[in-house]
Coordinates of C-alpha atoms in Angstrom, one line a residue:
Chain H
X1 CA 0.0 0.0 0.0
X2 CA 1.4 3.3 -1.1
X3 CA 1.3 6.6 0.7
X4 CA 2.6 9.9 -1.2
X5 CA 4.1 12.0 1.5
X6 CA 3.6 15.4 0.6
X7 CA 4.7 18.6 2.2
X8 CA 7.1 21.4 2.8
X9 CA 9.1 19.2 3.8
X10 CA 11.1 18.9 0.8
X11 CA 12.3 23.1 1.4
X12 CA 14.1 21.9 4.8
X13 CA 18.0 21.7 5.2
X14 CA 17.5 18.0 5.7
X15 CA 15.0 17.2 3.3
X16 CA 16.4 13.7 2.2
X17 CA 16.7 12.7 5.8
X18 CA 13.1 14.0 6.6
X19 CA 11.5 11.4 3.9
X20 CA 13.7 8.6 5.5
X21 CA 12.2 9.1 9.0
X22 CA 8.8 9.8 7.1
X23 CA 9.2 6.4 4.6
X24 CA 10.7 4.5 7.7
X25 CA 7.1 4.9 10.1
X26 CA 5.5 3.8 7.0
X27 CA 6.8 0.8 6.5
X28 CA 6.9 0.1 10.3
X29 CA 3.2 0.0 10.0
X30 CA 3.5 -2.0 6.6
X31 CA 2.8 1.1 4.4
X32 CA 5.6 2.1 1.6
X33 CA 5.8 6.1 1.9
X34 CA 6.5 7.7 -1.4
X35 CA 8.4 11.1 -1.0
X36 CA 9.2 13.6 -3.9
X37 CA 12.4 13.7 -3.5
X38 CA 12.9 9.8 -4.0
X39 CA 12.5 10.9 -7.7
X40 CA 15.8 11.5 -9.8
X41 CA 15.3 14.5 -11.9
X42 CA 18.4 16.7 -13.3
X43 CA 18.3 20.0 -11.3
X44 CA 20.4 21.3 -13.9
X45 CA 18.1 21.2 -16.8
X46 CA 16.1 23.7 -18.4
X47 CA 13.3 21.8 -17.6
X48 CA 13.9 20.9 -14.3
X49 CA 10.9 22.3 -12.3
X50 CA 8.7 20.3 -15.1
X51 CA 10.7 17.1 -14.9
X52 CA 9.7 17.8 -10.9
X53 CA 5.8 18.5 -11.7
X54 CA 5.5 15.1 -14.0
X55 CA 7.2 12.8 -11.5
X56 CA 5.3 13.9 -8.3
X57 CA 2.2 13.5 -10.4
X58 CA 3.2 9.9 -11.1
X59 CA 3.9 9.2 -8.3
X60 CA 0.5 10.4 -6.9
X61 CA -1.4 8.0 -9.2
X62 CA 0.8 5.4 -8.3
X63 CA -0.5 5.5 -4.5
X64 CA -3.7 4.8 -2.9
X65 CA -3.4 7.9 -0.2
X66 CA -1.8 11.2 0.6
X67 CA -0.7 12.3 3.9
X68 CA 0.1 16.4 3.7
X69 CA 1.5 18.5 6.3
X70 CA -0.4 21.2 6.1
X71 CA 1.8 23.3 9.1
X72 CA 1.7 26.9 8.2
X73 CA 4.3 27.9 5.6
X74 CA 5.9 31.7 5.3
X75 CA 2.5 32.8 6.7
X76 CA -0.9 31.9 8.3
X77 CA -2.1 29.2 5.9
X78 CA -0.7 25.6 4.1
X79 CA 2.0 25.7 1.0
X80 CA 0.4 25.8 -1.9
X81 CA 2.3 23.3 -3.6
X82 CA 1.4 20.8 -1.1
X83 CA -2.3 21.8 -0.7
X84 CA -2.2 21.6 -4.7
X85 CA -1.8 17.6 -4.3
X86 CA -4.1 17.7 -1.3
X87 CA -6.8 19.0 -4.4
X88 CA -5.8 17.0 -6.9
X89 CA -5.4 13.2 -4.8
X90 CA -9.3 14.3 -3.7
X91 CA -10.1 14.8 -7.2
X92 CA -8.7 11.0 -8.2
X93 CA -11.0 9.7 -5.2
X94 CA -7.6 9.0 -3.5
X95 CA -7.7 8.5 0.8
X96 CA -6.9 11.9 2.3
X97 CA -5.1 12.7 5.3
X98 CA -3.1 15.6 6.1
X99 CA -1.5 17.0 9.6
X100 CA -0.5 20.6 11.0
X101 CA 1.8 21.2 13.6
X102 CA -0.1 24.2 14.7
X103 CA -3.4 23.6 16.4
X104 CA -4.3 27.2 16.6
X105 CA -7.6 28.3 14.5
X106 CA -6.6 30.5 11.5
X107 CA -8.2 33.9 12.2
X108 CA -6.3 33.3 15.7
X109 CA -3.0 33.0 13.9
X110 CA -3.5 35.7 11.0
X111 CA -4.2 38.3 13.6
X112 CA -0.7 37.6 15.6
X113 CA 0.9 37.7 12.1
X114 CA -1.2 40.6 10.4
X115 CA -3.8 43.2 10.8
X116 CA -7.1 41.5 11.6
X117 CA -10.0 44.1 12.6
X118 CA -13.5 43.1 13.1
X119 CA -15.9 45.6 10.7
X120 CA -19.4 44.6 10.2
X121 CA -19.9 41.8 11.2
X122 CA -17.1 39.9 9.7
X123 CA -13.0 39.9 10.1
X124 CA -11.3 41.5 7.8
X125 CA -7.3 41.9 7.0
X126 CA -5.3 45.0 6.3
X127 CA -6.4 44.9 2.4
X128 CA -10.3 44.6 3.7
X129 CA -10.6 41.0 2.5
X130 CA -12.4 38.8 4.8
X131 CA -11.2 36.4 7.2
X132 CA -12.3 33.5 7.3
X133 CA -13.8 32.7 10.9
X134 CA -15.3 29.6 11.4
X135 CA -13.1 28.1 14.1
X136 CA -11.4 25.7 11.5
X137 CA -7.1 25.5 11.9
X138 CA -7.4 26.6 7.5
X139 CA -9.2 27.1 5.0
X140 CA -12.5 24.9 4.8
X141 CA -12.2 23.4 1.6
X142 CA -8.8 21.6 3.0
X143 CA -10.5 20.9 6.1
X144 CA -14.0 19.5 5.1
X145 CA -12.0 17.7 2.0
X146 CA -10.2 15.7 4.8
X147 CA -13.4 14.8 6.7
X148 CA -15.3 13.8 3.3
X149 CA -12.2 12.2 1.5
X150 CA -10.4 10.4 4.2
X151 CA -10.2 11.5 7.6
X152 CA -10.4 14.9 9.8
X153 CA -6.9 17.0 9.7
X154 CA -4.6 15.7 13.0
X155 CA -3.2 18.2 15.1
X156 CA -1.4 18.0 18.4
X157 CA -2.9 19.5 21.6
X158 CA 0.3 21.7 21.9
X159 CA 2.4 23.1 19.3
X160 CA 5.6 21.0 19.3
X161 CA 8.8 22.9 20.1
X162 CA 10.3 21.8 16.5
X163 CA 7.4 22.3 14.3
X164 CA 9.4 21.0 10.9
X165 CA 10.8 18.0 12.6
X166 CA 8.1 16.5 15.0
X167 CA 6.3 13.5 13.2
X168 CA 3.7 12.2 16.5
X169 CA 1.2 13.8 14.5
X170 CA 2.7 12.3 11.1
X171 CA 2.8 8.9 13.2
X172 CA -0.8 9.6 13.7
X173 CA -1.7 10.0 10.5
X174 CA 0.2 6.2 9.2
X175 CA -1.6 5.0 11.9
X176 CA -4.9 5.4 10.7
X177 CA -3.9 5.3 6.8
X178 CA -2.9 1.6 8.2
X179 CA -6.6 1.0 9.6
X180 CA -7.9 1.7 7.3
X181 CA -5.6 0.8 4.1
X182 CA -4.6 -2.7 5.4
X183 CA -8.1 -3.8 6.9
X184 CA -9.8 -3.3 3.5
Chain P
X1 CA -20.6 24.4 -21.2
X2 CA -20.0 25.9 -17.3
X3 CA -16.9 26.8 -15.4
X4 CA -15.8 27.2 -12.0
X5 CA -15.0 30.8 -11.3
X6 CA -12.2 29.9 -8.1
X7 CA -10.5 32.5 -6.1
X8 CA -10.0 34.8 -3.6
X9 CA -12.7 37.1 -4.8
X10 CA -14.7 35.5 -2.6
X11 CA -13.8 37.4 0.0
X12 CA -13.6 40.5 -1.7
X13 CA -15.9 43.3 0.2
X14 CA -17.8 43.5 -3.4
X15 CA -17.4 39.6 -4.0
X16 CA -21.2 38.9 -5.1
X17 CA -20.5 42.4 -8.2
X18 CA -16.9 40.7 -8.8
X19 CA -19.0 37.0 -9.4
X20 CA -21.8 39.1 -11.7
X21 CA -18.7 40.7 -13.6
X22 CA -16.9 37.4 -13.7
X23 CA -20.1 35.6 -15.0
X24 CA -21.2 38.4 -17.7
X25 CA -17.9 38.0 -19.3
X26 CA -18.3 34.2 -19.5
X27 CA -21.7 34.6 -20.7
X28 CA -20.5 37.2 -23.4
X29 CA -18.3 34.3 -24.5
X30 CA -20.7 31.4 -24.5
X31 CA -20.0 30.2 -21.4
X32 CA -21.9 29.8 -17.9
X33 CA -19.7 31.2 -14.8
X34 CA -20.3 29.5 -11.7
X35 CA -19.5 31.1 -8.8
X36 CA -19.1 29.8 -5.3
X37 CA -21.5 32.7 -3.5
X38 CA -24.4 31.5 -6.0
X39 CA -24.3 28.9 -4.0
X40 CA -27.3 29.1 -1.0
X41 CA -25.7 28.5 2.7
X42 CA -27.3 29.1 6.0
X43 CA -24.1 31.0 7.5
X44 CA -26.1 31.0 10.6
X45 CA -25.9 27.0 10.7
X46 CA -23.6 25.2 13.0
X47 CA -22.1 23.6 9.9
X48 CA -22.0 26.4 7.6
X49 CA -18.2 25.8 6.8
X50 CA -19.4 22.1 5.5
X51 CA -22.7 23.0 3.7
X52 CA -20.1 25.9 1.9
X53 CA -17.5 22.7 0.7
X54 CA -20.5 20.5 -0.2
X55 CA -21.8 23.5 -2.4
X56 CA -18.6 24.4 -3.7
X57 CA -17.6 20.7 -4.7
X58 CA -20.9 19.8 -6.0
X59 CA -20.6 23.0 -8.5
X60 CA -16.6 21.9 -9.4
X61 CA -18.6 18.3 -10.4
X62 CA -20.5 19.9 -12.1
X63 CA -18.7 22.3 -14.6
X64 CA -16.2 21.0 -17.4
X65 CA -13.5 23.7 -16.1
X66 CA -12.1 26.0 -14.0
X67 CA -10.5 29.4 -13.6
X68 CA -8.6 30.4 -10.7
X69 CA -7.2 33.6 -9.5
X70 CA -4.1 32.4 -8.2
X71 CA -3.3 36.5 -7.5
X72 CA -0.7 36.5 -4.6
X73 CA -3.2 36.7 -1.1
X74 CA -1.5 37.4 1.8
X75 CA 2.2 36.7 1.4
X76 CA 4.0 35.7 -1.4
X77 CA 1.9 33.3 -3.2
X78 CA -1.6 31.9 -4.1
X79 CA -5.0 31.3 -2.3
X80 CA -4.5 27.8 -0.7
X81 CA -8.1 27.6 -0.5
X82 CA -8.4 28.4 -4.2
X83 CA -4.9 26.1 -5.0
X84 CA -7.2 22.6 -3.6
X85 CA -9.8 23.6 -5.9
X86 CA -7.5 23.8 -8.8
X87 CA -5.9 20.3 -7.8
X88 CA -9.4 18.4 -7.2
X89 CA -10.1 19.9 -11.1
X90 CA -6.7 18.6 -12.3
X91 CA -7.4 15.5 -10.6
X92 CA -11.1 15.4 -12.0
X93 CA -9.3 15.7 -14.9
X94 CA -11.0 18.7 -16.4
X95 CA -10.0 21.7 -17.9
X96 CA -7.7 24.0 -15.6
X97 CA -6.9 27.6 -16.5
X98 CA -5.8 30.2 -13.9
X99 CA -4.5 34.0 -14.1
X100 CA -2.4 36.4 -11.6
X101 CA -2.7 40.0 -11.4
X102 CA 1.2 39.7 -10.4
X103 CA 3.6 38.7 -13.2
X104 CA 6.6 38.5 -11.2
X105 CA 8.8 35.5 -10.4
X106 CA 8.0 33.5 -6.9
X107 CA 11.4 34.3 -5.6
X108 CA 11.7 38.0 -6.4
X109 CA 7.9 38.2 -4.6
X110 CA 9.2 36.8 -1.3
X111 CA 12.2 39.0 -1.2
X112 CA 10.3 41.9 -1.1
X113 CA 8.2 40.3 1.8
X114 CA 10.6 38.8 3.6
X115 CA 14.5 38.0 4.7
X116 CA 15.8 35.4 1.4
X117 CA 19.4 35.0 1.6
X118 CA 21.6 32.5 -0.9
X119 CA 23.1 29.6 0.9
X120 CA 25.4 26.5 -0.9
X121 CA 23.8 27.8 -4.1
X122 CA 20.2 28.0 -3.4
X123 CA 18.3 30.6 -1.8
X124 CA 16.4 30.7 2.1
X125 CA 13.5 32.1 3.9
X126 CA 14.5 33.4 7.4
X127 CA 13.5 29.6 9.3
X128 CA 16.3 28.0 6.4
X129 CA 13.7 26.6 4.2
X130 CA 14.9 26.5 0.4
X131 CA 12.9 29.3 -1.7
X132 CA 11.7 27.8 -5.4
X133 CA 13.7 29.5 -7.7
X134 CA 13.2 28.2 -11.1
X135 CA 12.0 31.7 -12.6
X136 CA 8.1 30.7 -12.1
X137 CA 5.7 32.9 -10.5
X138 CA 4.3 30.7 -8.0
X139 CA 5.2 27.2 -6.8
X140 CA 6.2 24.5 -9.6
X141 CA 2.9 22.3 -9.0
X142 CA 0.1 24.6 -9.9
X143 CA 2.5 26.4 -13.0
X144 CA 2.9 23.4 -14.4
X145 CA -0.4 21.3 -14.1
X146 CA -2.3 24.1 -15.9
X147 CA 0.4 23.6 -18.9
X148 CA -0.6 20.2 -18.4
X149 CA -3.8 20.3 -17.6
X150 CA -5.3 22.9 -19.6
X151 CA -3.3 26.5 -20.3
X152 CA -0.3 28.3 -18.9
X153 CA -1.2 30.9 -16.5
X154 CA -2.3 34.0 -17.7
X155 CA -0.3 37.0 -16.6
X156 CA -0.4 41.1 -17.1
X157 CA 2.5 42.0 -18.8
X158 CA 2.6 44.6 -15.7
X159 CA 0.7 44.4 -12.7
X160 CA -2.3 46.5 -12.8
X161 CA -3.4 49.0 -10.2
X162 CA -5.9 47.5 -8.7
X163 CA -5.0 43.7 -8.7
X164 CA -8.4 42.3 -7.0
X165 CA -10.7 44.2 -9.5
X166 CA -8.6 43.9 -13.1
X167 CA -10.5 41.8 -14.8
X168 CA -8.2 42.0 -18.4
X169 CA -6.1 38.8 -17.3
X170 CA -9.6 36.6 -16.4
X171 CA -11.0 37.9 -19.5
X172 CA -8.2 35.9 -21.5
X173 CA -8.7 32.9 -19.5
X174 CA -12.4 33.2 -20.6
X175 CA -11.3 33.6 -24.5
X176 CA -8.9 30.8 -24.1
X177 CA -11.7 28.3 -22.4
X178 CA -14.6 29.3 -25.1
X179 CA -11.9 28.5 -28.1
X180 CA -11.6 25.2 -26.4
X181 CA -14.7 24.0 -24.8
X182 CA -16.8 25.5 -27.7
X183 CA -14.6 24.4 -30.6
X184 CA -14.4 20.4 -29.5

């Protein structure tokens, strides 16, 4: 059973080593974890960030699930990149999981980042677009997606003091994957 | 032949005129705009936040396409509510076309927003993270599954005043679906 293991992951100084731990609680709980950077693509060629695109889609239609860390990323909300596969492993009527390392609710954490003022009844940033507020960690269409394509987003009770390298809520996520995954 | 109008317009203080606009250019090209706030939700409801995905996922099954605003929303890149509805398209496997009211290059972006520094030949955000620097305008994944997927990203050859309301870069999106969807 294959797991794509998507996230920003692949941005951090020790990015290789990061999908070893990652692939290595997979396959303690019999799951083979499939991380970008397992791919071999030439960094040096003019096509490089293609080469990238085609073999991370590949490999998404090689597994049967997804498991996204969705930890804020240079600002209140997910990476894009990885919330893009999030969308797209949904779309293929993949299993969805996904994991933050910050259990905060997003209005909570745009408004120690940014300007958040309340105005008529709604939040609102610095540019008077609306914040969202429904007590959900991000966005609802990655939280809801989780609940209706897989299971609900896992967050720990307390922010971990390493937010890049903790995995108990990764672990989590294999866990389940597993149950469900392996029992069907 | 309908397409999903996806982006951060939504929360716009003038997002139900932005969907009208959005929708009478679509209709002056043939095609049937659907917007996520034609949707009807009970924001009052407990579960609002899931009645909004339901509506918003039922309406992406629904059209043969979609155009997201992937316009830069608080930081340096897109909408990551609008990036999972762009991947659960792609992963539908139906016609993906996105525009950004910002043409400049991902990396350039986040240096004007933040500390990026080179290090060992790449470049890093302030927490060490690598910055994607291969001359795109937003992360790899989304540029290249709408070359893939559908068509490039649309950009302004400059950035127009008022990125939220310029509608000149949709309007192409809009031209480019209607050759396609219409024509086949």
């Amino acid at each position: 059973m294959k797991i794509y293991l998507a996230g920003p992951d692949v941005f951090l100084p020790d990015a290789v080593e990061m999908g070893r731990r990652k692939a290595a609680i997979c396959a303690a709980h019999g799951l083979a974890g499939l991380y970008p950077l397992d791919n071999t693509v030439d960094l040096a060629a003019t096509d490089a960030s293609r080469q990238i695109f085609c073999a991370n889609e590949a490999m998404m239609d090689e597994a049967e699930a997804i498991i996204a860390n969705l930890t804020p990323f240079r600002g209140a909300g997910a990476d894009p990149g990885t919330v893009y596969e999030l969308g797209y492993m949904a779309g293929r009527r993949k299993f969805c999981l996904a994991y933050s390392n910050d259990p905060t609710v997003y209005a909570g954490r745009l408004g120690r980042l940014a300007e958040v003022t309340p105005d008529n009844g709604r939040l609102v940033d610095a540019q008077g677009l609306t914040v969202e507020d429904f007590g959900l960690v991000d966005n609802l269409m990655m939280i809801h997606a989780l609940e209706l394509h897989g299971c609900p987003l896992v967050t720990p009770v307390k922010q971990p003091v390493d937010v890049w390298h903790d995995l108990a809520a990764f672990e989590t996520c294999v866990r389940m994957a597993a149950a469900r995954l392996i029992a069907t």
